[in-house]
Amino acid sequence: MVMKSFLPQEAVVLVGGLGTRLGPLTRDVPKPMLLVAGRPFLEYFLLRLKNEGIRRVALAVAYHSQVIKNYFGDGRRLGLEIFYSDPEGRQLGTGGSIKEAENLIHGKQFFAMNGDVYFEAPLDRLWREHCRGAHEITLALASAADSGRYGRVRLDGQGRVASFLEKSATASPGPCLINGGIYVFQRQVLERIPSGVDYSLERDLFPVLAGRSLGGAAFPEAFFIDIGTPEDYDRANRELPMRLKEKGYAGQ
């Protein structure tokens, strides 16, 4: 059972993917470094984490890692402590990349996140749900009009993920809850993940834990957007600047 009551102040952020669906936009920069309103998407992402109470961030880099390191350095400019987990360009998947950052994690619980998604799920509420359910991992779930691109998550009546179906060409159409790319981890769950290999949370770990120790908290009204396709990157440039201005991030 989770006994710790204070919000974890550290997070592992996955920023090492190739971003192939964005074509030439990511030829020379990692996807999270694409500009939105003149600044890297990742900068706004990190400012939001700071606003939510995060103080230490391990950036799990890989593709064009030096671009991220050169821009953010030690994080002092943003009021954060930033560290880097760098497998020297190897693609280790979402699970393998978090495992690679294990030595940078201090606490028994921590947040893990996809760095190409802007999802306004409150971290304190996600944390409370994690503590209440005593799960190994708790997922923040967003609402989507169609599961085809994201896969689909179903909750039971106790806040557990009953089933986790990764995206596929045969996914059922219609509105659903989806994986929002923000998680709370119990550190011991990293023992399930092999070191130094390509390992996917979505395909290799979450389906195994579903129905047992995988929790979920739904935030259907929270703003959600990723920048994984040219269409959504264009949408981010249209919609995010106003939201960021309202939140005060644009002036930081």
Short mmCIF file of C-alpha atoms in Angstrom, two decimals:
data_model
loop_
_atom_site.label_atom_id
_atom_site.label_comp_id
_atom_site.label_asym_id
_atom_site.label_seq_id
_atom_site.Cartn_x
_atom_site.Cartn_y
_atom_site.Cartn_z
CA MET A 1 0.00 0.00 0.00
CA VAL A 2 1.17 3.54 -0.77
CA MET A 3 1.84 5.31 2.52
CA LYS A 4 3.50 8.48 1.31
CA SER A 5 1.12 11.44 1.31
CA PHE A 6 3.22 14.18 -0.23
CA LEU A 7 3.18 14.75 -3.97
CA PRO A 8 6.37 13.39 -5.59
CA GLN A 9 8.51 16.26 -6.87
CA GLU A 10 10.36 14.34 -9.56
CA ALA A 11 9.42 13.17 -13.02
CA VAL A 12 10.90 11.21 -15.90
CA VAL A 13 9.95 12.79 -19.22
CA LEU A 14 10.26 10.75 -22.42
CA VAL A 15 11.71 12.94 -25.17
CA GLY A 16 13.83 10.52 -27.22
CA GLY A 17 11.49 9.33 -29.97
CA LEU A 18 12.18 9.72 -33.69
CA GLY A 19 8.97 11.57 -34.57
CA THR A 20 8.82 9.92 -37.99
CA ARG A 21 5.19 10.86 -38.66
CA LEU A 22 6.22 14.51 -38.74
CA GLY A 23 8.52 13.94 -41.70
CA PRO A 24 11.02 16.74 -42.41
CA LEU A 25 9.93 18.75 -39.36
CA THR A 26 11.95 16.42 -37.12
CA ARG A 27 14.90 15.82 -39.41
CA ASP A 28 17.23 17.96 -37.28
CA VAL A 29 15.39 18.33 -33.96
CA PRO A 30 13.55 16.01 -31.56
CA LYS A 31 9.76 16.26 -31.74
CA PRO A 32 9.37 18.00 -28.32
CA MET A 33 11.70 20.78 -29.49
CA LEU A 34 9.39 21.89 -32.30
CA LEU A 35 8.42 25.53 -31.86
CA VAL A 36 5.03 26.67 -30.63
CA ALA A 37 4.57 30.44 -30.44
CA GLY A 38 8.31 30.85 -30.92
CA ARG A 39 9.50 28.56 -28.13
CA PRO A 40 10.05 24.80 -27.93
CA PHE A 41 6.97 22.80 -27.02
CA LEU A 42 9.05 21.11 -24.31
CA GLU A 43 9.72 24.42 -22.59
CA TYR A 44 6.01 25.00 -22.01
CA PHE A 45 5.68 21.38 -20.90
CA LEU A 46 8.39 21.84 -18.27
CA LEU A 47 6.97 25.15 -17.06
CA ARG A 48 3.67 23.39 -16.46
CA LEU A 49 5.44 20.70 -14.43
CA LYS A 50 7.10 23.38 -12.33
CA ASN A 51 3.71 25.01 -11.76
CA GLU A 52 2.32 21.63 -10.64
CA GLY A 53 5.02 21.19 -8.00
CA ILE A 54 7.71 19.18 -9.83
CA ARG A 55 11.27 20.22 -9.00
CA ARG A 56 13.53 17.46 -10.41
CA VAL A 57 13.19 16.25 -13.99
CA ALA A 58 15.05 13.42 -15.72
CA LEU A 59 14.82 13.96 -19.46
CA ALA A 60 15.06 10.57 -21.21
CA VAL A 61 16.73 11.69 -24.44
CA ALA A 62 18.01 9.74 -27.45
CA TYR A 63 17.34 11.22 -30.90
CA HIS A 64 19.28 14.49 -31.40
CA SER A 65 19.83 14.55 -27.65
CA GLN A 66 22.36 17.36 -27.80
CA VAL A 67 19.71 19.78 -29.08
CA ILE A 68 17.77 19.31 -25.84
CA LYS A 69 20.86 19.39 -23.62
CA ASN A 70 22.18 22.56 -25.19
CA TYR A 71 18.88 24.37 -24.79
CA PHE A 72 17.90 23.41 -21.24
CA GLY A 73 21.24 22.70 -19.59
CA ASP A 74 20.84 22.04 -15.87
CA GLY A 75 17.36 23.59 -15.82
CA ARG A 76 18.28 26.48 -13.55
CA ARG A 77 16.90 29.02 -16.01
CA LEU A 78 13.44 27.46 -15.60
CA GLY A 79 13.73 27.01 -11.85
CA LEU A 80 14.13 23.23 -12.17
CA GLU A 81 16.84 20.64 -11.65
CA ILE A 82 17.21 18.83 -14.96
CA PHE A 83 19.21 15.64 -15.44
CA TYR A 84 19.65 13.53 -18.56
CA SER A 85 19.34 9.83 -19.22
CA ASP A 86 21.05 9.28 -22.56
CA PRO A 87 21.48 5.83 -24.14
CA GLU A 88 23.51 7.48 -26.92
CA GLY A 89 20.81 7.39 -29.56
CA ARG A 90 19.51 3.88 -28.90
CA GLN A 91 15.72 3.59 -29.06
CA LEU A 92 14.65 1.73 -25.91
CA GLY A 93 10.90 2.29 -26.09
CA THR A 94 8.78 3.95 -23.43
CA GLY A 95 9.47 1.34 -20.75
CA GLY A 96 13.12 0.81 -21.57
CA SER A 97 13.75 4.56 -21.49
CA ILE A 98 12.25 4.90 -18.01
CA LYS A 99 14.31 1.92 -16.85
CA GLU A 100 17.43 3.63 -18.25
CA ALA A 101 16.69 6.64 -16.01
CA GLU A 102 16.28 4.52 -12.86
CA ASN A 103 19.49 5.71 -11.22
CA LEU A 104 18.35 9.33 -11.50
CA ILE A 105 15.18 8.67 -9.49
CA HIS A 106 15.44 9.29 -5.74
CA GLY A 107 11.98 8.53 -4.38
CA LYS A 108 9.80 5.45 -4.00
CA GLN A 109 7.20 7.07 -6.26
CA PHE A 110 7.62 9.33 -9.26
CA PHE A 111 5.78 10.70 -12.25
CA ALA A 112 6.56 9.58 -15.79
CA MET A 113 5.31 11.39 -18.89
CA ASN A 114 5.39 11.54 -22.66
CA GLY A 115 7.11 14.79 -23.58
CA ASP A 116 5.17 15.32 -26.80
CA VAL A 117 1.75 15.62 -25.12
CA TYR A 118 0.14 18.62 -23.44
CA PHE A 119 -2.50 17.21 -21.08
CA GLU A 120 -3.85 19.39 -18.28
CA ALA A 121 -4.66 16.53 -15.89
CA PRO A 122 -3.89 17.90 -12.38
CA LEU A 123 -0.97 15.99 -10.93
CA ASP A 124 -2.20 16.37 -7.35
CA ARG A 125 -5.51 14.70 -8.21
CA LEU A 126 -3.74 11.91 -10.09
CA TRP A 127 -1.51 11.39 -7.07
CA ARG A 128 -4.48 11.19 -4.69
CA GLU A 129 -6.08 8.55 -6.90
CA HIS A 130 -2.83 6.59 -6.94
CA CYS A 131 -2.60 6.66 -3.14
CA ARG A 132 -6.26 5.74 -2.72
CA GLY A 133 -6.00 2.73 -5.01
CA ALA A 134 -2.54 1.52 -3.90
CA HIS A 135 -1.64 0.60 -7.48
CA GLU A 136 1.80 -0.09 -8.94
CA ILE A 137 1.11 2.41 -11.72
CA THR A 138 -1.76 4.86 -12.18
CA LEU A 139 -2.58 6.33 -15.58
CA ALA A 140 -4.13 9.73 -16.28
CA LEU A 141 -6.82 9.11 -18.87
CA ALA A 142 -8.05 11.59 -21.45
CA SER A 143 -11.23 11.55 -23.49
CA ALA A 144 -11.12 11.05 -27.27
CA ALA A 145 -13.78 11.00 -29.93
CA ASP A 146 -12.23 7.93 -31.55
CA SER A 147 -9.85 5.28 -30.22
CA GLY A 148 -8.27 4.36 -33.57
CA ARG A 149 -5.13 6.42 -33.11
CA TYR A 150 -4.65 5.99 -29.37
CA GLY A 151 -6.11 2.70 -28.28
CA ARG A 152 -8.71 2.39 -25.57
CA VAL A 153 -8.75 2.02 -21.77
CA ARG A 154 -11.62 0.58 -19.73
CA LEU A 155 -11.96 1.13 -15.97
CA ASP A 156 -13.74 -1.08 -13.47
CA GLY A 157 -15.73 0.26 -10.52
CA GLN A 158 -12.70 0.36 -8.21
CA GLY A 159 -10.51 2.65 -10.29
CA ARG A 160 -8.50 -0.19 -11.81
CA VAL A 161 -7.76 -0.46 -15.50
CA ALA A 162 -9.79 -3.50 -16.51
CA SER A 163 -8.38 -3.62 -20.03
CA PHE A 164 -5.70 -1.75 -21.94
CA LEU A 165 -5.90 -2.08 -25.71
CA GLU A 166 -3.13 -0.45 -27.69
CA LYS A 167 -4.01 1.32 -30.95
CA SER A 168 -4.74 -0.94 -33.91
CA ALA A 169 -6.39 -0.86 -37.30
CA THR A 170 -9.28 -2.92 -35.90
CA ALA A 171 -10.05 -0.66 -32.91
CA SER A 172 -13.73 -0.05 -32.29
CA PRO A 173 -14.88 3.41 -33.38
CA GLY A 174 -16.55 5.89 -31.08
CA PRO A 175 -15.70 7.98 -27.98
CA CYS A 176 -13.63 6.41 -25.23
CA LEU A 177 -11.01 6.94 -22.55
CA ILE A 178 -7.42 6.86 -23.80
CA ASN A 179 -3.97 6.78 -22.28
CA GLY A 180 -3.03 10.43 -21.69
CA GLY A 181 0.70 9.78 -21.34
CA ILE A 182 1.01 10.81 -17.66
CA TYR A 183 1.66 8.18 -15.00
CA VAL A 184 2.49 7.69 -11.34
CA PHE A 185 4.96 4.86 -10.80
CA GLN A 186 5.88 2.89 -7.72
CA ARG A 187 9.63 2.55 -8.07
CA GLN A 188 9.58 -1.21 -7.49
CA VAL A 189 7.65 -1.76 -10.73
CA LEU A 190 10.89 -0.98 -12.58
CA GLU A 191 12.07 -4.44 -11.50
CA ARG A 192 9.66 -5.82 -14.09
CA ILE A 193 11.39 -3.95 -16.93
CA PRO A 194 14.57 -5.43 -18.47
CA SER A 195 17.61 -3.18 -18.84
CA GLY A 196 19.05 -2.02 -22.13
CA VAL A 197 16.39 -3.38 -24.45
CA ASP A 198 13.48 -1.95 -26.42
CA TYR A 199 10.50 -2.39 -24.07
CA SER A 200 7.08 -0.79 -24.43
CA LEU A 201 4.87 0.24 -21.53
CA GLU A 202 1.85 0.16 -23.79
CA ARG A 203 2.44 -3.27 -25.33
CA ASP A 204 4.60 -5.14 -22.83
CA LEU A 205 3.68 -3.89 -19.35
CA PHE A 206 0.26 -2.23 -19.10
CA PRO A 207 -1.71 -5.17 -20.56
CA VAL A 208 -0.01 -7.49 -18.03
CA LEU A 209 -0.91 -5.26 -15.07
CA ALA A 210 -4.47 -4.54 -16.27
CA GLY A 211 -7.08 -6.01 -13.95
CA ARG A 212 -4.52 -6.31 -11.15
CA SER A 213 -2.34 -3.37 -10.14
CA LEU A 214 -2.82 -0.81 -12.92
CA GLY A 215 -4.94 2.13 -11.84
CA GLY A 216 -6.61 4.80 -13.90
CA ALA A 217 -7.97 8.27 -13.20
CA ALA A 218 -10.16 9.87 -15.85
CA PHE A 219 -9.94 13.58 -16.66
CA PRO A 220 -12.44 13.85 -19.52
CA GLU A 221 -12.71 17.65 -19.37
CA ALA A 222 -8.96 18.32 -19.29
CA PHE A 223 -7.39 19.84 -22.40
CA PHE A 224 -5.37 17.25 -24.34
CA ILE A 225 -3.25 17.53 -27.45
CA ASP A 226 -0.16 15.82 -28.75
CA ILE A 227 2.10 16.95 -31.56
CA GLY A 228 2.69 13.57 -33.15
CA THR A 229 1.27 14.33 -36.58
CA PRO A 230 1.48 17.39 -38.83
CA GLU A 231 -2.25 17.97 -38.34
CA ASP A 232 -2.01 18.00 -34.54
CA TYR A 233 1.16 20.07 -34.59
CA ASP A 234 -0.73 22.65 -36.65
CA ARG A 235 -3.59 22.45 -34.17
CA ALA A 236 -1.16 22.99 -31.29
CA ASN A 237 0.10 26.15 -32.93
CA ARG A 238 -3.47 27.39 -33.28
CA GLU A 239 -4.81 26.49 -29.85
CA LEU A 240 -1.92 26.33 -27.40
CA PRO A 241 -0.68 29.95 -27.51
CA MET A 242 -3.89 31.30 -26.00
CA ARG A 243 -4.00 28.59 -23.32
CA LEU A 244 -0.36 29.20 -22.48
CA LYS A 245 -0.97 32.92 -22.21
CA GLU A 246 -3.92 32.32 -19.89
CA LYS A 247 -1.75 30.07 -17.70
CA GLY A 248 1.03 32.66 -17.61
CA TYR A 249 3.63 30.36 -19.16
CA ALA A 250 4.26 32.54 -22.19
CA GLY A 251 5.82 35.25 -20.04
CA GLN A 252 8.12 33.03 -17.97
#
